[in-house]
XYZ file of C-alpha atoms in Angstrom:
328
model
C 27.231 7.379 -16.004
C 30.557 9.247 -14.515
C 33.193 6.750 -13.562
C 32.445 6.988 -10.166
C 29.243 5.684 -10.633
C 30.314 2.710 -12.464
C 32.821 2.385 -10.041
C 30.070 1.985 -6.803
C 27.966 -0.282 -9.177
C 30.615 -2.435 -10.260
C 31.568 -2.517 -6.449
C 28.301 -3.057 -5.098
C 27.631 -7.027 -3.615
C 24.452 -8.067 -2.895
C 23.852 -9.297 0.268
C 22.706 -13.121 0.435
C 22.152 -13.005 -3.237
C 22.517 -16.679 -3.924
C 19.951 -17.321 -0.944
C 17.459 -14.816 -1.752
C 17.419 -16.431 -5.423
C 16.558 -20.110 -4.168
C 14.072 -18.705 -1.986
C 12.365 -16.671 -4.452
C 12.345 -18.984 -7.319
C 9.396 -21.317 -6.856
C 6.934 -18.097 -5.985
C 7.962 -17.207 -9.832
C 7.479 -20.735 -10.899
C 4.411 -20.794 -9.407
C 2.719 -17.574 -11.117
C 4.165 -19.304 -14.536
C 2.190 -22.962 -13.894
C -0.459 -20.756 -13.458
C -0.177 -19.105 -16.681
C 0.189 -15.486 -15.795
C 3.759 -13.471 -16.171
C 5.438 -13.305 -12.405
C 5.923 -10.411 -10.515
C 8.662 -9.388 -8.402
C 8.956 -6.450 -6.114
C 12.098 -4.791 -4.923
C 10.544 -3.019 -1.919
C 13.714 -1.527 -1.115
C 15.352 -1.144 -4.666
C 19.121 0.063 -3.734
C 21.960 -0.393 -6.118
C 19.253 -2.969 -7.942
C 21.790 -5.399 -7.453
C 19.162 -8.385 -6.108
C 16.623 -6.685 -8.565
C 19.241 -7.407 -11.644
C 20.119 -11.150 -10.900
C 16.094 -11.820 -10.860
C 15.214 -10.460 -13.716
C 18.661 -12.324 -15.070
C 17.503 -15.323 -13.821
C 14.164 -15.272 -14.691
C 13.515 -13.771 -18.564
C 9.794 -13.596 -18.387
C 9.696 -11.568 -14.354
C 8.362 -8.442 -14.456
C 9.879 -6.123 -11.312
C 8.358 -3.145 -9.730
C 11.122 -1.006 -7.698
C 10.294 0.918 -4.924
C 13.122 3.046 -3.222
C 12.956 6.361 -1.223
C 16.251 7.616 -2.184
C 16.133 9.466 -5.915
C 19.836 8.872 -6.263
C 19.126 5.051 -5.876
C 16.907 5.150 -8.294
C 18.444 6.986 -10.900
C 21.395 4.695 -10.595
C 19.124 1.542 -10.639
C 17.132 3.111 -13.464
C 20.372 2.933 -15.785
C 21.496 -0.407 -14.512
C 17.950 -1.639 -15.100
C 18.095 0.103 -18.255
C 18.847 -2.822 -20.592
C 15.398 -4.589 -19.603
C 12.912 -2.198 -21.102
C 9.479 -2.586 -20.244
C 9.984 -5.052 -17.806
C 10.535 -2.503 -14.876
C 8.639 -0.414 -13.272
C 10.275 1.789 -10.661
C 8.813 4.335 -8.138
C 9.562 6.952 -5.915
C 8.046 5.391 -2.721
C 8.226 4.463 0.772
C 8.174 0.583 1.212
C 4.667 1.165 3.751
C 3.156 2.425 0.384
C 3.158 -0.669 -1.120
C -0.426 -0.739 -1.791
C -1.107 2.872 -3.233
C 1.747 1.906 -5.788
C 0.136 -1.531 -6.615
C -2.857 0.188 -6.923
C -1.521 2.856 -9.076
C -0.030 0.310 -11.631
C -3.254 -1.773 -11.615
C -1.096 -4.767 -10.155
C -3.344 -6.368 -7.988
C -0.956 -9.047 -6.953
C 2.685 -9.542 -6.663
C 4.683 -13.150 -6.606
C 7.877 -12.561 -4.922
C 8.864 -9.446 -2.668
C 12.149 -8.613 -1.291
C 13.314 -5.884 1.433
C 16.757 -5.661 2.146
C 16.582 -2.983 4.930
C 18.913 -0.553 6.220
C 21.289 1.678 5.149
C 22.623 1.218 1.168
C 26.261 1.576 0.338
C 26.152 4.771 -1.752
C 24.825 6.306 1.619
C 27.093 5.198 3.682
C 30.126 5.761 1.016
C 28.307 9.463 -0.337
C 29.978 11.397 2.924
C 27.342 14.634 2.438
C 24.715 12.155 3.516
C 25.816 12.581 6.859
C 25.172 8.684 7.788
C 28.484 7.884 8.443
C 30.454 8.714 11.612
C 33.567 8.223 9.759
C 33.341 11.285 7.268
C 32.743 14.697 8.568
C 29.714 16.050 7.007
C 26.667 17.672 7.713
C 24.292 16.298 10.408
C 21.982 14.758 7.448
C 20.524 11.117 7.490
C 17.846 11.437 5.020
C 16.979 8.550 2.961
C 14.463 10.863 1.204
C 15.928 13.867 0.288
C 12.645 15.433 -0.406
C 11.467 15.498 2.934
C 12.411 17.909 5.890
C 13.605 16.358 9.053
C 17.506 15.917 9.280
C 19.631 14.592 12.212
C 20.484 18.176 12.614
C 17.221 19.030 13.416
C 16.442 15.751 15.864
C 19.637 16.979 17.883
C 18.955 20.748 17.794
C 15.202 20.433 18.715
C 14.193 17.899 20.353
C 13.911 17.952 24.440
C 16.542 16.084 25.846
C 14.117 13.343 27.688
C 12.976 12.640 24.058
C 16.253 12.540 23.007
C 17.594 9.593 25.606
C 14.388 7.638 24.358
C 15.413 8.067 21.342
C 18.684 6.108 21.810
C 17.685 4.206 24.478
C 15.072 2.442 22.533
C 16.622 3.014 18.631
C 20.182 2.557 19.655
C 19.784 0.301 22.415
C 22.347 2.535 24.144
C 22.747 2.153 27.629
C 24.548 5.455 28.238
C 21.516 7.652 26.194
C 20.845 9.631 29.334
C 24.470 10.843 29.683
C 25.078 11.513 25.969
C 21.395 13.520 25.917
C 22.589 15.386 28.261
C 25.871 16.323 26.505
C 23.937 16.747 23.375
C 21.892 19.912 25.424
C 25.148 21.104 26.681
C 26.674 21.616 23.642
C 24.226 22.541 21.743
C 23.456 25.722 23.924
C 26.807 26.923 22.658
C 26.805 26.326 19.368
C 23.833 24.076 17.054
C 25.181 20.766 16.160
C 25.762 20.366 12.662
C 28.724 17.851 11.544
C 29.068 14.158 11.884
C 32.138 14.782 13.013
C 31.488 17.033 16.313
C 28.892 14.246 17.048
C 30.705 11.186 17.190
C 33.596 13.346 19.254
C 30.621 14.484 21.898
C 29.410 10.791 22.184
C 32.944 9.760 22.492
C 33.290 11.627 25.212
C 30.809 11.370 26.941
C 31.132 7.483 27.156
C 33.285 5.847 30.103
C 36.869 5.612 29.123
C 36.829 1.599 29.956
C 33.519 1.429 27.829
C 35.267 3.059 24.656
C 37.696 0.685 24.383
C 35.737 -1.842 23.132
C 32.610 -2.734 20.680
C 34.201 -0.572 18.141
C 33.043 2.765 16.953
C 30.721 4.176 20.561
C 28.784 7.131 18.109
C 27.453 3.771 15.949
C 24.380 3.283 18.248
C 23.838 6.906 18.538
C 23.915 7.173 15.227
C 22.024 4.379 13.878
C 19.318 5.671 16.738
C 18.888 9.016 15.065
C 18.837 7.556 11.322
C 16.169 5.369 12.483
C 14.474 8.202 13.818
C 14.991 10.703 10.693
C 13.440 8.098 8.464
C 10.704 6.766 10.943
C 12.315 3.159 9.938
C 10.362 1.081 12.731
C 7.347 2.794 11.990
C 7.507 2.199 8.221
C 8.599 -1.152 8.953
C 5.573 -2.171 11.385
C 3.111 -1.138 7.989
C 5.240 -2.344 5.640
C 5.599 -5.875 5.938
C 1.581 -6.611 6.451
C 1.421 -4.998 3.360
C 3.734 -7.174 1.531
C 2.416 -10.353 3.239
C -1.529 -8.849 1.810
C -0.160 -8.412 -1.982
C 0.804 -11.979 -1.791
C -1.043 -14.563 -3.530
C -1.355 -18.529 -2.177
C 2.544 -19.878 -3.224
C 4.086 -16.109 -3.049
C 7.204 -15.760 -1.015
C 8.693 -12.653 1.058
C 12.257 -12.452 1.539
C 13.463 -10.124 4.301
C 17.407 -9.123 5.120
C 17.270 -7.090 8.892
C 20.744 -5.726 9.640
C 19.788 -4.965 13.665
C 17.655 -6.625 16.163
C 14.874 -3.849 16.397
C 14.036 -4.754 12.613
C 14.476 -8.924 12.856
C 12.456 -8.410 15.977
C 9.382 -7.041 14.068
C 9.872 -8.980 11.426
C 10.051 -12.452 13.642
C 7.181 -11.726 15.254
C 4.766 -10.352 12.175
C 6.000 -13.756 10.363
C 5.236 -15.982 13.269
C 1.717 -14.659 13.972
C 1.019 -15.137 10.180
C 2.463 -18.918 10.594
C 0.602 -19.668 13.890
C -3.377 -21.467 13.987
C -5.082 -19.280 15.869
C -8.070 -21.983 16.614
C -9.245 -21.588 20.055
C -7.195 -24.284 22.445
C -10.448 -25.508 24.009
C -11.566 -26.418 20.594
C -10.637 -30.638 19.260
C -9.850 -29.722 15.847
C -8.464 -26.626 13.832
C -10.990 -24.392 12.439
C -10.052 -24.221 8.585
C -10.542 -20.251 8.757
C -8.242 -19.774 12.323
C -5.433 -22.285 9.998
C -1.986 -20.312 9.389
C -1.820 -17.822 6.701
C 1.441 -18.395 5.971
C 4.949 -20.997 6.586
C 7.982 -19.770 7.561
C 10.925 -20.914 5.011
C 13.797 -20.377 7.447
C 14.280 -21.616 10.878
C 15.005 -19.094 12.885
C 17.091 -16.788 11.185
C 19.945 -17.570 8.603
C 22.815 -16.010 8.683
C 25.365 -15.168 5.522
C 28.592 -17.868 5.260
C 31.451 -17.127 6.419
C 33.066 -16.697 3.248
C 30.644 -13.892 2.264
C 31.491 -11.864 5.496
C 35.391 -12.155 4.567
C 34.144 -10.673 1.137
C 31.326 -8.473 1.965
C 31.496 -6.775 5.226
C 28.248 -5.425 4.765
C 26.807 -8.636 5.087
C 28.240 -9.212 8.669
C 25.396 -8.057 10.697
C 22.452 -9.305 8.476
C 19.679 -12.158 9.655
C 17.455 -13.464 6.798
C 13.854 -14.470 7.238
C 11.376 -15.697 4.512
C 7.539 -16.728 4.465
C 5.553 -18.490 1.881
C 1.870 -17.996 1.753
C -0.510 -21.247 1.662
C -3.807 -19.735 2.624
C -6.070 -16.665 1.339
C -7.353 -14.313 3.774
C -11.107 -15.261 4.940
């Protein structure tokens, strides 16, 4: 490991860690009363910083770690290092979460955390290209292995395509006019710098409008990030999934860092939670009974104190879900 390395590890804060632990423990207590070793699975594996204090915390979990990002892994791989044969990590999309468990002949998992978004080696690696505040290359890939870049989305795609794009991703009222400036520019020379983005989008925002809500290229560019990596998409797979691998007393943890995630996630958690016996019936139908009960109302939010320390952890929402029933 070079210095910088340790340096970004060492750094690294988990969001909500404290929470997430109280949340997941009695899934993991449960799998042990029933006398089989618990299983925990990092769907979105990181820096391995939530992955670390569970297996910490719990000396007999066995962790499966899925992450798209090769770099993430490698670094989790030698953090993770010191607990042998306990881990299990994988090259994977979190909406593959059954091919994997079926892979490792796991036919079950306990606990299950995603902590979506963007990680902070992204962010902080500036030839990533996720960052408005570094100029590099019009990148965005999670994956490196696969073949769509930002650079691409910008270049290519038709401009009404493009407004959608960050009208729906980046909830950005002005995507029609910054579309358009996209095409304009783009005619004279490709787009291909973070840099020459965020300037365009500046630009083509009104003056009174760029004065406030900080940085005006963030929604365009968390729009085409979430595009790049098909987040939504992924997302709208990937949490069923995790809510089928469950047994009755496993837990899901999820950490949302914008309203187009904690919107899908509220709503796939409150379907699973609702009893979907017919009103006209006079008693609940055992089969129609919820699936699942939510463990936080609403959404929680981080403390105070951990924004002041963690500014990563200002725009996260936490929901969690326990199951209590087996699928009919």
């Amino acid at each position: 490991m070079d210095v910088g390395d340790h340096a970004a590890e060492a750094g690294h804060v988990p969001v909500m860690l404290g929470r997430v632990l109280e949340l997941l423990a009695p899934a993991v207590a449960a799998a042990r009363d029933e006398g089989r070793a618990p299983r925990y699975l990092d769907a979105t594996l990181g820096m391995g910083g939530h992955a670390e204090a569970m297996l910490r915390a719990h000396p007999d979990l066995r962790l499966i770690g899925l992450d798209r990002d090769t770099t993430a892994l490698e670094r989790s791989a030698r953090r993770l290092a010191p607990f042998g044969d306990r881990v299990a990590l994988e090259h994977a999309v979190y909406d593959e979460i059954p091919g994997v468990l079926a892979r490792l002949g796991v036919p079950s998992v306990d606990a299950v955390l995603f902590d979506l978004g963007v990680s902070s080696p992204q962010l902080d690696e500036a030839d990533r290209g996720f960052a408005y505040s570094y100029d590099a290359p019009l990148d965005m890939r999670m994956d490196r292995t696969q073949t769509l870049t930002a650079a691409e989305v910008v270049n290519g795609y038709p401009p009404a395509e493009l407004a959608r794009i960050l009208r729906e991703y980046g909830e950005e009222r002005f995507a029609q006019r910054i579309a358009a400036a996209i095409v304009r520019e783009r005619e004279r020379a490709p787009l291909d710098s973070t840099r020459r983005l965020a300037d365009l989008v500046r630009t083509s925002i009104p003056a009174a409008t760029r004065r406030t809500g900080g940085n005006p290229a963030k929604r365009t560019f968390q729009a085409l990030r979430i595009e790049v990596n098909g987040e939504l998409d992924i997302w709208r797979r990937a949490l069923p999934a995790a809510l089928d691998a469950l047994p009755v007393g496993g837990r899901v943890a999820v950490l949302s860092y914008h309203s187009l995630e904690d919107r899908i996630t509220k709503r796939v958690l409150a379907a699973e939670a609702a009893d979907t016996t017919p009103p006209e019936l006079p008693v609940p139908l055992p089969e129609h009974e919820p699936r699942f009960r939510l463990l936080t109302r609403g959404a929680e939010l981080p403390s105070d104190e951990e924004t002041t320390t963690n500014p990563r952890a200002g725009s996260v929402r936490m929901r969690a879900a326990e199951r209590v029933r087996e699928a009919t």
